């Protein structure tokens, strides 16, 4: 049911943990299943210099969070904002249709974290 890449990121997830000196931390839950992802971003000069995550969820959610954090590390906030759950699913070699909602957790968490950071900086949150 899962690709080799999904299984790799599920069994050896990258960037798991916490960032004690994170600039922004958010937790989002899936309305479909109640699973959650917490994301920590360290931001310097508009760039994501470090990222960690903690996911309480299924294999697809953990693999998506792992891949998404790999894809945004080192990127500007604008670049990270544009990352969609479809980009993450594609990078994983695809997800079963009924598991696509699991990839929404990482996208939602990253976007909320970016907007929380922007709000702290006195900037308007992005909407799309
Ligand atoms: Fe809940 Fe996958 S079933 S995130």
Coordinates of C-alpha atoms and ligand atoms in Angstrom, one line a residue:
X1 CA 0.0 0.0 0.0
X2 CA 2.9 2.4 0.7
X3 CA 5.9 3.2 -1.5
X4 CA 9.5 2.4 -0.5
X5 CA 10.1 6.1 0.1
X6 CA 7.0 6.3 2.5
X7 CA 8.2 3.3 4.4
X8 CA 11.8 4.7 4.6
X9 CA 10.5 8.0 6.0
X10 CA 8.1 6.2 8.4
X11 CA 10.7 3.9 9.8
X12 CA 13.6 6.4 9.8
X13 CA 11.9 9.8 10.1
X14 CA 14.1 12.8 9.6
X15 CA 14.0 15.9 11.9
X16 CA 12.0 14.2 14.7
X17 CA 12.2 16.0 18.1
X18 CA 12.0 19.4 19.6
X19 CA 13.8 22.7 19.1
X20 CA 14.3 24.4 22.5
X21 CA 15.2 27.7 20.8
X22 CA 12.5 27.6 18.1
X23 CA 11.1 30.9 16.9
X24 CA 7.7 29.4 16.4
X25 CA 5.9 26.2 17.5
X26 CA 2.4 25.1 16.5
X27 CA 0.4 22.0 16.8
X28 CA -2.4 21.0 14.4
X29 CA -4.9 18.2 14.5
X30 CA -6.6 16.4 11.7
X31 CA -10.4 16.8 11.6
X32 CA -10.6 13.4 9.9
X33 CA -8.9 11.3 12.4
X34 CA -7.7 13.3 15.4
X35 CA -4.0 12.7 14.8
X36 CA -1.7 15.6 15.5
X37 CA 1.6 17.2 14.3
X38 CA 3.7 19.7 16.2
X39 CA 6.3 21.6 14.3
X40 CA 9.2 23.7 15.5
X41 CA 10.9 26.3 13.2
X42 CA 14.1 28.2 13.8
X43 CA 14.2 31.2 11.5
X44 CA 17.1 33.5 10.6
X45 CA 16.9 36.3 8.1
X46 CA 13.7 35.0 6.6
X47 CA 15.1 31.5 6.1
X48 CA 14.2 28.3 7.9
X49 CA 17.6 27.3 9.4
X50 CA 16.3 24.3 11.4
X51 CA 13.0 22.4 11.8
X52 CA 11.8 19.5 14.0
X53 CA 8.5 17.8 14.3
X54 CA 6.6 15.4 16.6
X55 CA 3.7 13.5 15.0
X56 CA 1.1 11.4 16.8
X57 CA -0.4 9.7 13.8
X58 CA -0.3 7.0 11.1
X59 CA 2.6 6.0 8.9
X60 CA 1.5 8.4 6.1
X61 CA 1.4 11.3 8.6
X62 CA 4.9 10.6 10.0
X63 CA 6.4 10.0 6.5
X64 CA 4.7 13.3 5.2
X65 CA 6.0 15.3 8.1
X66 CA 9.5 13.8 7.7
X67 CA 9.6 14.6 4.0
X68 CA 8.0 18.1 4.4
X69 CA 10.6 19.1 7.0
X70 CA 13.4 17.9 4.6
X71 CA 11.8 20.0 1.8
X72 CA 11.6 23.2 3.8
X73 CA 14.9 23.1 5.6
X74 CA 17.1 26.0 4.3
X75 CA 14.2 27.5 2.3
X76 CA 12.9 31.0 2.6
X77 CA 9.5 31.5 4.3
X78 CA 8.0 32.3 0.9
X79 CA 9.3 29.1 -0.5
X80 CA 8.1 27.0 2.5
X81 CA 4.7 28.6 2.3
X82 CA 4.2 27.4 -1.3
X83 CA 4.9 23.7 -0.3
X84 CA 1.6 21.8 -0.7
X85 CA 0.6 18.4 0.5
X86 CA 0.6 17.3 -3.1
X87 CA 4.3 18.2 -3.5
X88 CA 5.0 16.2 -0.4
X89 CA 3.0 13.2 -1.6
X90 CA 4.7 13.4 -5.0
X91 CA 8.1 13.4 -3.3
X92 CA 7.1 10.3 -1.4
X93 CA 6.2 8.6 -4.6
X94 CA 2.5 9.0 -4.0
X95 CA 0.1 8.2 -1.2
X96 CA -3.1 6.1 -1.4
X97 CA -6.1 8.4 -2.0
X98 CA -7.6 7.7 1.4
X99 CA -4.3 8.7 3.0
X100 CA -4.0 12.1 1.3
X101 CA -5.6 13.8 4.3
X102 CA -2.6 12.6 6.4
X103 CA -0.3 14.8 4.3
X104 CA -2.4 17.8 5.1
X105 CA -1.1 17.8 8.7
X106 CA 2.4 18.8 7.7
X107 CA 1.3 21.5 5.2
X108 CA -1.1 23.0 7.8
X109 CA 1.4 22.9 10.6
X110 CA 4.1 24.6 8.4
X111 CA 1.7 27.3 7.2
X112 CA 0.4 28.0 10.7
X113 CA 3.9 28.2 12.1
X114 CA 4.9 30.7 9.4
X115 CA 1.9 32.8 10.1
X116 CA 2.5 32.7 13.9
X117 CA 6.0 33.9 13.2
X118 CA 4.8 36.7 10.9
X119 CA 2.3 37.8 13.5
X120 CA 5.0 37.9 16.2
X121 CA 7.0 40.1 13.8
X122 CA 4.0 42.5 13.5
X123 CA 3.4 41.3 9.9
X124 CA 0.1 40.4 8.4
X125 CA -0.5 36.6 8.1
X126 CA -0.5 35.2 4.6
X127 CA -3.8 33.8 3.3
X128 CA -2.7 32.0 0.2
Ligands
LIG1 FE1 -4.7 10.2 10.9 FE2 -3.3 9.4 8.9 S1 -5.0 8.4 9.7 S2 -3.1 11.2 10.0

